[in-house]
Structure formats: C-alpha cells, structure tokens
Amino acid sequence: MSYTALYRKYRPDTFNGVIGQDHIVKTLKNEMNTGRISHAYLFCGTRGTGKTSTAKIFAKAINCENPIDGEPCGKCNPCTAIAQGRSVNVIEIDAASNNSVDNIREIREEVKYPPTEGKYKVYIIDEVHMLSQGAFNALLKTLEEPPAHVIFILATTDPQKVPVTILSRCQRFDFRRITSDDIVSTLSKYLENENVQADEDALRYISHLADGSMRDSLSILDQCLSFFYGETITLEKVIDISGAVDTTVFFKTADAIFNKDAKKLMDIVDEVVMEGRDVKQFVSELINHFRNLLVAISVDNPSNILDMSTENIKELKNQSNNTSADELIYLIKTFSTLSNEIKYSDNERVLLEVMFIKLCTPSAEKSYDGLLARISAIERAVKDGIKVSATIETPVSKPVKKTKAAPKPKAESEDFKRLRNMWLDFCENFKMPLRGILLKSELRQKDSDTVYISCEKPFERDMVKNSLNIIKDILDEKTGKEFELATITESEYKRWHDITYGVEESQSPEDEDWESLMSNVFPDADFL
C-alpha cells in the first residue's frame, strides 16, 4: 500500500477532531441541532487552520442520516461517500484554476438539479478570492436567490479581495492560527500512534516554524521522520532539516551588534551562508529575536507572552541588560526594511553584510531613530562605568591671525524641511531599483530655489536624473507645490560645501548638530 502523508492521514473527519477552532465548531453544531442552516458560508483564515476540513465535515453532517449531537455518524452512505471523495453531492472547486465566468455559469446550471442522495448539494469553492470580477458577478445572482437544496461554502486566505456584495450574503467564520500548545499536544499524540519519540523543544520549534498552521507542522514532522527514520526527533535535527539557524546564533549576533563587533558579524554571516542556511529566514528570525528582547525589557512577566523555555527567557533577560527599548525598536525597523529589500535582490549576503557594517559604524547612520539608538548606547556605557571627562584643560593662548569669517549656511526653508520629513514615505511611490536608490539618497539645498537629490555613486545619480521628470511630477502632485529638482553626488556636494563655507568634512554642520545634541544629554562632558 502506498504511503499516506501525515497531514492527509490525520485529517479530522468529525468536528471534535478540528484543532483550535472551538468557536466555529460550536456554532456549526448548534446550527445543525436547531436546523438554522444558512445557504452560504465564508471560511477565512491562514493556510492549514482547517477551513477545507471543516467544510467537508459540515457537508457530511448536514447530509448524515443519523447525526449525533451535530456530529456526522461516519457510517451511513452519504458519510462514507463524502469521506471517500466519491459523492456527487459535494463538489470541490479550486477557484485558482477555475476562475472564469464560464466556470461559474456551469455551476448556475447545475444547482437547478436536486441532490441524488442526502438533503443538500454542497459546493466548496477554495481560494474564492482568485475568481475574476465577472465570475463574482455571475456567482452573486446564485447567492441572491439560491435553491433550497444548495449550500455554498467559500474558503479564502485573503477575504479583503472578496467583493462586499458577496461578503454580505455569507455567514463569515474567521479561523484562528492554532496555538503552539495545541500543535505540540496534537503532534505528541500523533507520534505515539507512529511509535516515534520526540523532544518537546523540537516539537515547539516545529510549531514556531509552522506559524499557526497544523498542516505545515505535520509536513515538517513528516520530513523529519523520513530523514531521521527510527531516531528520536531532537531540536538540532529539526533545525538541520528545516534549513533554519540555531537559536544561539541569534544571541551571538545580537551581542556583536550591541558591541559594534563587525568582524564577529562577518564571521556569523559566513557561517550562515556556508552551512546553506536561508539568509531571508535568518533575517526574519533575527527580527523575532529582537522582538523577544523588547518583550523581555517591557513586560514584567514575559513567560506569559514568549513561547520559549525558562532557560531561554532567562538568557533573554540577561542580554536585555545590554540594550534599550529605543535601540531594539530601531533594529526591528531596520531589519524589517532589509527583509523587504532581500526579496528583490540576488545579493542577499552583500545586503546583510552592508547592514551589519552600517550598524557597527555610527557615523554611517544619521536618521532620527539611529541617533536615538546611539544616544541609548552612550547612556548605557556611562551607566556601566565608562567615565566621560568633565574637565577641560586651559589651552595656552597663541596669537591668532584674523581672517574673514566664513558665511554661515542658509537656514532650511519650511517647504524643504517638510519634504525631508516625508521623503521616506514618498519613495514608496516608485519600484525597485529606483526606490532603493532614492531611499539611500540625501536631500540637499544649495540655495532656496533648488532641491538636490544627492546620491552616493555617479551611476545612481544618472539613474535618478533619467527619471527626474517623473519624480518631479509625482512630488508636485503629492505636495501641492512646485519644486525645482536636480541631481548631484555626495562628494560633489561636500566639495561645494567646503569651498562655500570653509568647513572641513569633520566640522560639518551635521557633526556640529550631533555635538550639540550630545551636549544636551551630557552637559558636563568634554567632547574631543
């Protein structure tokens, strides 16, 4: 006999077998017992939460000859026919591949005929949001005036794409993600039937990878059983088979970021890549680690929120002493942006390495959130006992040759300030790679009439220059004002700035702003 995958073998055939959806099961059973059965249902929820399984169980229950407290008996002819997939009264349709108007017209013709066996003819339309607009319009007429013997069950992972005219004619049930405890207990029960041993931390990690999907967790477990046949399933084996990274690596990565240890971070990236791990998954797990640290800092009893072992929570609390909430929020935002950029890049490793180096080079990050993170790091260093000199030696006076004072930079206009504040949101109007270049660029102002988009590389400047008219049109539309735009490289701007104001790069107004900001935080400190 051919092998049956675990998710098919343990597919529930009664309402009592549905995991983690008690609110839906109770409602459907009550409708069965009271006879208040609707003509259309909409089952919403993420993958692997039991939408299709519940639809089939409900189809059996309403056609069962001997239902028991709303449950199908599983023995009568309608129940066995539906369970074996040979019932002509339960029609499953994949809307992803049958999404045309003609497909729905066929349904409209078929619903006229009564069921050959049982009380109802049930149409289960999976991924209903994939139907075309014309198909939805054709389906709407049937939902408005359905025959008494027809029931529609629409299943979708994206209810926002379903027209409101369809939504308003259906009873909506939202399937929740299955909790980690429910997944672990269910997997343990299944493993007993399979005579396989597994560590609890391994099952919890499987539930973490499944992200609330029972089907995904069973698929991962099935893969582990095939690879490690006859062996006990451990956490290390699950990590190895899933291509994930050991949790200790994230603690090491976070420590290296907090300590600005670029070499350590480069070694970690090399280790992750050489072991064949998924860089995008590594970034996603690192974001989750920073989230866990943030919870450990912000909540008195994080064990109620974090689905982790006591030892890991203790280690999180210890590591949280080396950071702050502001720094963690900044890191979560930064790596979330990186995660989106990696989706469209072939150089995942390079992007990750550049981000790590940027985090280890404070001068490379001058955004508001970045400055807050730097301030938090300095405050933490002072708190830990690093002394900041508060004494200033009296310099020996020397004759100074009087020179004409350099002109001060012009103050930014209010329109220019507003433009800089909205620049990140404005960049989202463009597609990659132009959006990536604009996000890295700086807005500069030589005079009050022109805004310069300053790029790091000449080829980036040329790409922006080629799209300058489009950028200007969209900018004028968004702001309601007309801006004169030009392009420049950062080196060209700095050269002009030094010539005009006689200020070296190390004494730029931005650095003066930084010293002023730090003086407000540490008024008694001496900044060399």
Coordinates of C-alpha atoms in Angstrom, one line a residue:
M1 CA 0.0 0.0 0.0
S2 CA 1.3 3.5 -0.9
Y3 CA 2.4 5.8 1.9
T4 CA 0.0 8.5 3.0
A5 CA 1.4 11.8 4.2
L6 CA 0.7 12.7 7.8
Y7 CA -1.4 15.7 7.1
R8 CA -3.7 13.5 5.0
K9 CA -3.6 10.6 7.3
Y10 CA -4.7 12.6 10.3
R11 CA -7.1 14.9 8.6
P12 CA -10.1 15.3 11.0
D13 CA -13.4 13.6 10.0
T14 CA -15.5 14.9 12.8
F15 CA -16.0 18.3 14.5
N16 CA -14.3 17.0 17.6
G17 CA -11.1 16.4 15.6
V18 CA -10.8 20.0 14.5
I19 CA -8.0 21.7 16.4
G20 CA -8.2 25.2 17.9
Q21 CA -11.4 26.3 16.3
D22 CA -13.9 25.7 19.1
H23 CA -15.8 28.9 18.4
I24 CA -16.6 27.8 14.9
V25 CA -17.3 24.2 15.7
K26 CA -19.8 25.1 18.4
T27 CA -21.7 27.5 16.1
L28 CA -21.9 24.9 13.3
K29 CA -23.1 22.2 15.6
N30 CA -25.7 24.4 17.1
E31 CA -27.0 25.3 13.6
M32 CA -27.2 21.5 12.9
N33 CA -29.2 20.8 16.1
T34 CA -31.6 23.7 15.6
G35 CA -32.0 23.5 11.8
R36 CA -30.8 27.1 11.3
I37 CA -28.6 26.2 8.3
S38 CA -27.6 29.1 6.1
H39 CA -27.3 28.9 2.3
A40 CA -23.8 30.4 2.2
Y41 CA -20.7 30.4 4.4
L42 CA -17.4 32.2 4.2
F43 CA -14.4 30.4 5.9
C44 CA -11.5 32.8 6.3
G45 CA -8.1 32.2 7.8
T46 CA -4.4 31.5 7.1
R47 CA -3.3 28.2 5.5
G48 CA -3.5 25.0 7.4
T49 CA -6.1 26.1 10.0
G50 CA -8.8 23.7 9.0
K51 CA -11.1 25.6 6.6
T52 CA -11.5 22.8 3.9
S53 CA -11.6 20.1 6.5
T54 CA -14.3 21.8 8.4
A55 CA -16.3 22.4 5.2
K56 CA -16.2 18.7 4.4
I57 CA -17.2 17.7 7.9
F58 CA -20.1 20.2 7.8
A59 CA -21.1 18.7 4.4
K60 CA -21.2 15.3 5.9
A61 CA -23.1 16.5 9.0
I62 CA -25.9 18.1 7.0
N63 CA -26.3 15.1 4.8
C64 CA -25.9 12.4 7.5
E65 CA -28.8 10.0 8.0
N66 CA -28.0 9.6 11.7
P67 CA -26.3 12.7 13.1
I68 CA -25.3 12.5 16.8
D69 CA -25.4 15.9 18.6
G70 CA -24.4 17.7 15.4
E71 CA -21.7 15.2 14.5
P72 CA -21.8 13.0 11.4
C73 CA -22.1 9.3 12.2
G74 CA -19.4 8.4 9.6
K75 CA -21.2 5.1 8.8
C76 CA -24.2 5.9 6.6
N77 CA -23.9 6.0 2.8
P78 CA -23.7 9.8 2.5
C79 CA -20.9 10.0 5.1
T80 CA -18.8 7.2 3.6
A81 CA -19.3 8.6 0.1
I82 CA -18.1 12.1 1.1
A83 CA -15.2 10.7 3.1
Q84 CA -14.0 8.6 0.2
G85 CA -14.4 11.5 -2.3
R86 CA -17.0 9.8 -4.5
S87 CA -20.1 11.8 -3.5
V88 CA -21.7 13.6 -6.4
N89 CA -23.5 16.0 -4.0
V90 CA -20.3 17.5 -2.6
I91 CA -18.4 19.4 -5.3
E92 CA -15.0 20.9 -4.6
I93 CA -13.8 23.7 -6.9
D94 CA -10.4 25.3 -7.0
A95 CA -11.0 28.9 -7.8
A96 CA -7.4 29.5 -8.7
S97 CA -7.7 27.3 -11.8
N98 CA -11.5 27.6 -12.4
N99 CA -11.9 31.4 -12.1
S100 CA -13.7 32.3 -15.3
V101 CA -17.3 33.4 -15.9
D102 CA -17.9 30.1 -17.8
N103 CA -17.0 28.0 -14.8
I104 CA -19.5 29.8 -12.6
R105 CA -22.1 29.6 -15.3
E106 CA -21.8 25.8 -15.2
I107 CA -22.4 25.9 -11.5
R108 CA -25.5 28.1 -12.1
E109 CA -26.9 25.4 -14.4
E110 CA -26.1 22.5 -12.1
V111 CA -27.7 24.0 -9.0
K112 CA -31.1 23.6 -10.5
Y113 CA -31.0 19.8 -10.1
P114 CA -31.7 18.3 -6.6
P115 CA -29.1 16.1 -4.9
T116 CA -29.2 12.4 -5.8
E117 CA -28.6 11.3 -2.2
G118 CA -29.0 13.2 1.0
K119 CA -30.6 16.5 1.7
Y120 CA -28.2 19.1 0.3
K121 CA -25.9 19.7 -2.6
V122 CA -22.7 21.4 -1.2
Y123 CA -20.3 23.5 -3.3
I124 CA -16.9 24.1 -1.6
I125 CA -15.1 26.8 -3.5
D126 CA -11.5 27.0 -2.3
E127 CA -9.4 30.2 -2.6
V128 CA -12.5 32.0 -3.7
H129 CA -10.7 35.4 -3.8
M130 CA -9.0 34.2 -7.0
L131 CA -12.2 34.4 -9.0
S132 CA -12.4 37.1 -11.7
Q133 CA -14.7 40.1 -11.3
G134 CA -17.0 38.7 -13.9
A135 CA -17.1 35.3 -12.1
F136 CA -18.0 37.1 -8.8
N137 CA -20.9 38.9 -10.6
A138 CA -22.1 35.6 -12.0
L139 CA -21.9 33.9 -8.6
L140 CA -23.7 36.8 -6.9
K141 CA -27.0 36.0 -8.7
T142 CA -27.0 32.5 -7.4
L143 CA -26.2 33.7 -3.9
E144 CA -29.1 36.1 -4.0
E145 CA -31.7 33.5 -4.9
P146 CA -30.3 30.1 -4.1
P147 CA -32.3 26.9 -4.4
A148 CA -33.3 25.4 -1.1
H149 CA -31.2 22.3 -1.6
V150 CA -27.9 24.1 -2.3
I151 CA -25.3 25.3 0.2
F152 CA -22.1 27.3 -0.8
I153 CA -19.0 27.2 1.4
L154 CA -16.4 29.7 0.2
A155 CA -12.9 29.4 1.6
T156 CA -10.2 32.0 1.3
T157 CA -6.9 33.2 2.8
D158 CA -7.5 36.7 1.7
P159 CA -11.1 37.9 2.4
Q160 CA -10.1 41.5 1.6
K161 CA -10.2 40.6 -2.1
V162 CA -13.8 39.2 -1.9
P163 CA -16.4 41.8 -3.0
V164 CA -18.6 43.2 -0.2
T165 CA -21.6 42.1 -2.2
I166 CA -20.5 38.5 -1.7
L167 CA -19.4 39.0 1.9
S168 CA -22.8 40.5 2.9
R169 CA -24.6 37.3 1.7
C170 CA -22.5 34.8 3.6
Q171 CA -22.1 33.9 7.3
R172 CA -18.4 34.6 7.9
F173 CA -16.2 32.4 10.1
D174 CA -12.6 33.5 10.9
F175 CA -10.3 30.6 11.6
R176 CA -7.6 31.5 14.1
R177 CA -4.0 30.5 14.0
I178 CA -3.5 27.3 16.0
T179 CA -1.7 27.9 19.3
S180 CA 1.7 26.4 19.9
D181 CA 0.4 24.4 22.9
D182 CA -2.4 22.9 20.7
I183 CA 0.1 22.0 17.9
V184 CA 2.6 20.4 20.4
S185 CA -0.1 18.3 22.1
T186 CA -1.5 17.2 18.8
L187 CA 1.9 16.2 17.4
S188 CA 2.7 14.3 20.5
K189 CA -0.5 12.3 20.2
Y190 CA 0.2 11.5 16.5
L191 CA 3.8 10.5 17.3
E192 CA 2.5 8.0 19.9
N193 CA 0.5 6.4 17.1
E194 CA 3.6 6.3 14.9
N195 CA 5.7 4.9 17.8
V196 CA 8.2 7.7 17.4
Q197 CA 10.0 9.6 20.2
A198 CA 10.5 13.4 20.0
D199 CA 11.8 16.1 22.4
E200 CA 9.3 18.8 23.5
D201 CA 11.6 21.6 22.4
A202 CA 11.8 20.0 19.0
L203 CA 8.0 20.0 18.7
R204 CA 7.8 23.6 19.9
Y205 CA 10.3 24.7 17.3
I206 CA 8.2 22.9 14.6
S207 CA 5.2 24.8 15.8
H208 CA 7.2 28.0 15.6
L209 CA 8.2 27.3 12.0
A210 CA 4.6 26.3 11.1
D211 CA 3.3 29.8 12.3
G212 CA 0.0 28.5 13.5
S213 CA -0.6 26.1 10.6
M214 CA -1.4 22.5 11.5
R215 CA -0.7 21.2 8.0
D216 CA 2.7 22.9 7.9
S217 CA 3.7 21.4 11.2
L218 CA 2.7 17.9 10.0
S219 CA 4.6 18.4 6.8
I220 CA 7.8 19.4 8.7
L221 CA 7.4 16.5 11.1
D222 CA 6.8 14.1 8.1
Q223 CA 10.1 15.4 6.6
C224 CA 12.0 14.8 9.9
L225 CA 10.6 11.3 10.2
S226 CA 11.7 10.4 6.7
F227 CA 15.2 11.8 7.1
F228 CA 15.8 10.5 10.7
Y229 CA 13.9 7.3 10.3
G230 CA 13.9 5.3 13.6
E231 CA 15.6 8.0 15.6
T232 CA 14.4 10.4 18.3
I233 CA 13.5 13.8 16.9
T234 CA 15.6 16.5 18.6
L235 CA 15.8 20.2 18.3
E236 CA 19.1 20.0 16.4
K237 CA 17.7 17.6 13.9
V238 CA 14.7 19.9 13.2
I239 CA 17.0 22.9 12.7
D240 CA 19.1 20.9 10.4
I241 CA 16.3 19.6 8.2
S242 CA 14.5 22.9 8.0
G243 CA 17.5 25.0 7.0
A244 CA 17.0 27.2 10.0
V245 CA 19.7 28.6 12.3
D246 CA 20.4 27.6 15.8
T247 CA 18.9 30.0 18.4
T248 CA 22.3 30.5 20.0
V249 CA 23.5 32.2 16.8
F250 CA 20.9 35.0 17.3
F251 CA 22.2 35.7 20.8
K252 CA 25.7 35.9 19.4
T253 CA 24.6 38.2 16.6
A254 CA 22.7 40.5 19.0
D255 CA 25.8 40.7 21.3
A256 CA 28.0 41.5 18.3
I257 CA 25.6 44.3 17.2
F258 CA 25.5 45.8 20.7
N259 CA 29.3 45.7 21.0
K260 CA 29.8 47.0 17.4
D261 CA 31.9 44.0 16.6
A262 CA 32.0 44.0 12.8
K263 CA 34.4 41.1 12.5
K264 CA 32.3 38.8 14.6
L265 CA 29.2 39.7 12.5
M266 CA 31.1 38.9 9.3
D267 CA 32.1 35.5 10.7
I268 CA 28.4 34.8 11.6
V269 CA 27.3 35.7 8.0
D270 CA 30.0 33.5 6.6
E271 CA 28.9 30.6 8.8
V272 CA 25.2 31.0 8.0
V273 CA 25.9 31.1 4.2
M274 CA 28.5 28.3 4.2
E275 CA 26.0 26.0 6.1
G276 CA 23.5 26.6 3.3
R277 CA 21.0 28.4 5.6
D278 CA 18.4 30.7 4.1
V279 CA 19.5 34.4 4.6
K280 CA 16.0 35.7 4.4
Q281 CA 14.9 33.3 7.1
F282 CA 17.9 34.3 9.2
V283 CA 16.9 37.9 9.0
S284 CA 13.3 37.1 9.9
E285 CA 14.4 35.0 12.9
L286 CA 16.7 37.8 14.0
I287 CA 13.8 40.3 13.9
N288 CA 11.9 37.8 16.0
H289 CA 14.8 37.7 18.5
F290 CA 14.9 41.5 18.8
R291 CA 11.1 41.3 19.4
N292 CA 11.6 38.8 22.2
L293 CA 14.2 41.1 23.7
L294 CA 11.9 44.0 23.5
V295 CA 9.2 42.0 25.3
A296 CA 11.7 40.9 28.0
I297 CA 12.5 44.6 28.6
S298 CA 9.0 45.9 28.5
V299 CA 7.0 43.2 30.3
D300 CA 7.3 42.2 34.0
N301 CA 6.4 38.5 33.3
P302 CA 7.5 37.7 29.7
S303 CA 6.9 34.0 30.1
N304 CA 3.2 34.6 29.6
I305 CA 3.8 36.1 26.1
L306 CA 7.0 34.4 24.9
D307 CA 6.6 30.8 23.8
M308 CA 10.1 29.8 25.0
S309 CA 11.7 27.6 27.6
T310 CA 12.6 29.0 31.0
E311 CA 16.3 28.8 30.2
N312 CA 15.9 30.9 27.0
I313 CA 13.8 33.5 28.8
K314 CA 16.5 33.8 31.5
E315 CA 19.1 34.3 28.8
L316 CA 16.9 36.9 27.1
K317 CA 16.7 38.9 30.3
N318 CA 20.4 38.8 30.8
Q319 CA 21.0 40.0 27.2
S320 CA 18.4 42.7 27.5
N321 CA 20.6 44.4 30.1
N322 CA 23.0 45.3 27.3
T323 CA 20.4 47.3 25.2
S324 CA 17.4 49.5 25.4
A325 CA 13.9 49.7 24.1
D326 CA 14.7 52.5 21.7
E327 CA 17.7 50.6 20.2
L328 CA 15.6 47.4 19.8
I329 CA 12.8 49.3 18.1
Y330 CA 15.3 50.9 15.7
L331 CA 16.8 47.4 15.0
I332 CA 13.4 45.9 14.3
K333 CA 12.6 48.7 11.8
T334 CA 16.0 48.5 10.2
F335 CA 16.0 44.7 9.6
S336 CA 12.3 44.8 8.6
T337 CA 13.3 47.1 5.8
L338 CA 16.3 44.8 4.9
S339 CA 13.9 41.8 4.8
N340 CA 11.8 43.6 2.1
E341 CA 14.9 44.6 0.1
I342 CA 16.2 41.0 0.2
K343 CA 13.1 39.8 -1.6
Y344 CA 14.1 41.7 -4.8
S345 CA 17.9 41.1 -4.6
D346 CA 20.2 38.4 -5.9
N347 CA 22.9 39.5 -3.4
E348 CA 21.3 38.6 -0.1
R349 CA 24.7 38.1 1.6
V350 CA 26.0 41.5 0.5
L351 CA 22.9 43.4 1.7
L352 CA 23.2 41.7 5.1
E353 CA 26.9 42.4 5.4
V354 CA 26.4 46.0 4.5
M355 CA 23.7 46.4 7.1
F356 CA 25.9 44.9 9.8
I357 CA 28.8 47.2 8.9
K358 CA 26.5 50.1 8.9
L359 CA 25.2 49.2 12.4
C360 CA 28.9 49.0 13.6
T361 CA 29.7 52.4 12.1
P362 CA 27.7 55.0 14.0
S363 CA 28.7 57.8 11.6
A364 CA 27.0 55.9 8.7
E365 CA 23.6 56.2 10.3
K366 CA 22.2 59.8 10.8
S367 CA 18.5 59.1 10.8
Y368 CA 16.4 60.2 13.9
D369 CA 16.0 56.6 15.0
G370 CA 19.7 55.9 14.5
L371 CA 20.6 58.9 16.7
L372 CA 18.3 57.7 19.4
A373 CA 19.9 54.3 19.3
R374 CA 23.4 55.9 19.5
I375 CA 22.3 58.0 22.5
S376 CA 20.9 54.9 24.2
A377 CA 24.2 53.1 23.7
I378 CA 26.2 56.0 25.1
E379 CA 23.9 56.3 28.1
R380 CA 24.3 52.6 28.7
A381 CA 28.1 52.9 28.5
V382 CA 28.1 55.7 31.1
K383 CA 25.8 53.8 33.3
D384 CA 28.1 50.8 33.2
G385 CA 31.0 52.9 34.5
I386 CA 32.8 54.3 31.5
K387 CA 33.9 57.8 32.6
V388 CA 33.4 60.8 30.5
S389 CA 35.9 63.6 31.2
A390 CA 34.3 66.7 32.6
T391 CA 37.4 68.8 33.0
I392 CA 38.8 71.0 30.3
E393 CA 42.5 72.0 30.3
T394 CA 43.1 75.6 29.8
P395 CA 44.8 76.0 26.5
V396 CA 47.9 78.2 26.1
S397 CA 46.9 81.3 24.3
K398 CA 48.6 81.8 20.9
P399 CA 48.3 84.7 18.6
V400 CA 45.7 84.0 16.0
K401 CA 45.8 85.6 12.6
K402 CA 42.4 87.3 12.0
T403 CA 40.7 86.0 8.9
K404 CA 37.4 86.9 7.4
A405 CA 34.6 84.8 8.9
A406 CA 33.2 82.2 6.5
P407 CA 29.5 82.7 5.6
K408 CA 27.1 80.6 7.6
P409 CA 24.9 78.0 5.8
K410 CA 21.5 79.3 4.9
A411 CA 18.6 78.1 7.1
E412 CA 16.4 75.4 5.5
S413 CA 13.1 76.6 4.2
E414 CA 9.9 75.3 5.8
D415 CA 8.9 73.5 2.5
F416 CA 12.3 71.8 2.3
K417 CA 12.0 70.6 5.9
R418 CA 8.6 69.2 5.2
L419 CA 10.0 67.5 2.1
R420 CA 12.8 65.8 4.1
N421 CA 10.3 64.6 6.7
M422 CA 8.0 63.0 4.1
W423 CA 10.9 61.7 1.8
L424 CA 10.8 58.1 3.0
D425 CA 7.1 57.7 2.5
F426 CA 7.4 59.5 -0.9
C427 CA 10.0 56.9 -2.1
E428 CA 7.4 54.2 -1.7
N429 CA 5.7 55.5 -4.9
F430 CA 8.5 54.0 -7.0
K431 CA 9.6 50.5 -7.9
M432 CA 12.9 48.9 -7.3
P433 CA 15.7 49.6 -8.1
L434 CA 14.9 53.3 -8.3
R435 CA 13.1 53.2 -4.9
G436 CA 16.2 51.7 -3.3
I437 CA 18.5 54.4 -4.7
L438 CA 16.1 57.2 -3.5
L439 CA 15.8 55.7 0.0
K440 CA 19.6 55.8 0.3
S441 CA 19.9 59.3 -1.2
E442 CA 20.1 62.6 0.8
L443 CA 18.2 65.8 0.1
R444 CA 20.5 68.8 -0.1
Q445 CA 19.9 72.5 -0.7
K446 CA 22.5 74.9 -2.1
D447 CA 20.0 77.8 -2.5
S448 CA 16.4 78.5 -1.7
D449 CA 15.2 77.6 -5.2
T450 CA 16.5 74.1 -5.9
V451 CA 16.4 70.8 -4.1
Y452 CA 19.3 68.5 -4.9
I453 CA 18.9 64.7 -4.7
S454 CA 22.4 63.6 -3.5
C455 CA 23.4 60.1 -4.5
E456 CA 26.5 58.2 -3.3
K457 CA 27.5 56.8 -6.7
P458 CA 27.6 58.5 -10.1
F459 CA 25.6 55.7 -11.8
E460 CA 22.9 56.2 -9.1
R461 CA 22.8 59.9 -9.8
D462 CA 22.5 59.2 -13.5
M463 CA 19.6 56.7 -12.9
V464 CA 17.8 59.3 -10.8
K465 CA 18.5 62.0 -13.4
N466 CA 16.8 59.9 -16.1
S467 CA 13.7 59.7 -14.0
L468 CA 13.8 63.3 -12.7
N469 CA 10.7 64.5 -14.6
I470 CA 8.6 61.6 -13.3
I471 CA 9.9 62.2 -9.8
K472 CA 9.0 65.9 -10.0
D473 CA 5.5 65.3 -11.4
I474 CA 4.7 62.9 -8.6
L475 CA 6.3 65.2 -6.0
D476 CA 4.3 68.2 -7.1
E477 CA 1.1 66.2 -7.1
K478 CA 1.7 64.9 -3.6
T479 CA 2.8 68.2 -2.0
G480 CA 0.7 70.6 -4.0
K481 CA 3.8 72.7 -4.6
E482 CA 6.3 73.1 -7.4
F483 CA 9.9 72.1 -6.6
E484 CA 12.9 72.6 -8.8
L485 CA 14.9 69.3 -8.7
A486 CA 18.4 68.5 -9.6
T487 CA 20.9 65.6 -9.0
I488 CA 24.3 65.6 -7.5
T489 CA 26.7 63.1 -6.0
E490 CA 27.5 63.3 -2.3
S491 CA 31.2 64.0 -3.0
E492 CA 30.3 66.9 -5.3
Y493 CA 28.0 68.4 -2.6
K494 CA 30.7 68.2 0.1
R495 CA 33.3 69.8 -2.2
W496 CA 30.9 72.7 -2.9
H497 CA 30.1 72.9 0.9
D498 CA 33.7 73.1 1.9
I499 CA 34.5 75.7 -0.7
T500 CA 31.5 77.9 0.1
Y501 CA 31.6 77.7 3.9
G502 CA 35.2 76.9 4.5
V503 CA 34.2 74.0 6.8
E504 CA 36.1 70.7 6.7
E505 CA 34.1 67.5 6.5
S506 CA 34.9 66.6 10.1
Q507 CA 33.4 70.0 11.1
S508 CA 30.3 69.9 9.0
P509 CA 27.1 71.3 10.4
E510 CA 25.7 67.8 10.8
D511 CA 28.6 66.9 13.2
E512 CA 28.0 70.2 15.0
D513 CA 24.4 69.2 15.4
W514 CA 25.5 65.9 16.8
E515 CA 27.8 67.6 19.3
S516 CA 25.0 70.0 20.3
L517 CA 22.6 67.0 20.7
M518 CA 25.1 65.2 22.9
S519 CA 25.8 68.3 25.0
N520 CA 22.2 68.4 25.9
V521 CA 22.3 64.8 27.0
F522 CA 25.7 65.1 28.9
P523 CA 26.1 68.8 29.8
D524 CA 29.2 68.2 31.8
A525 CA 31.0 66.1 29.3
D526 CA 34.0 67.1 27.2
F527 CA 33.8 66.1 23.6
L528 CA 37.2 66.0 21.9

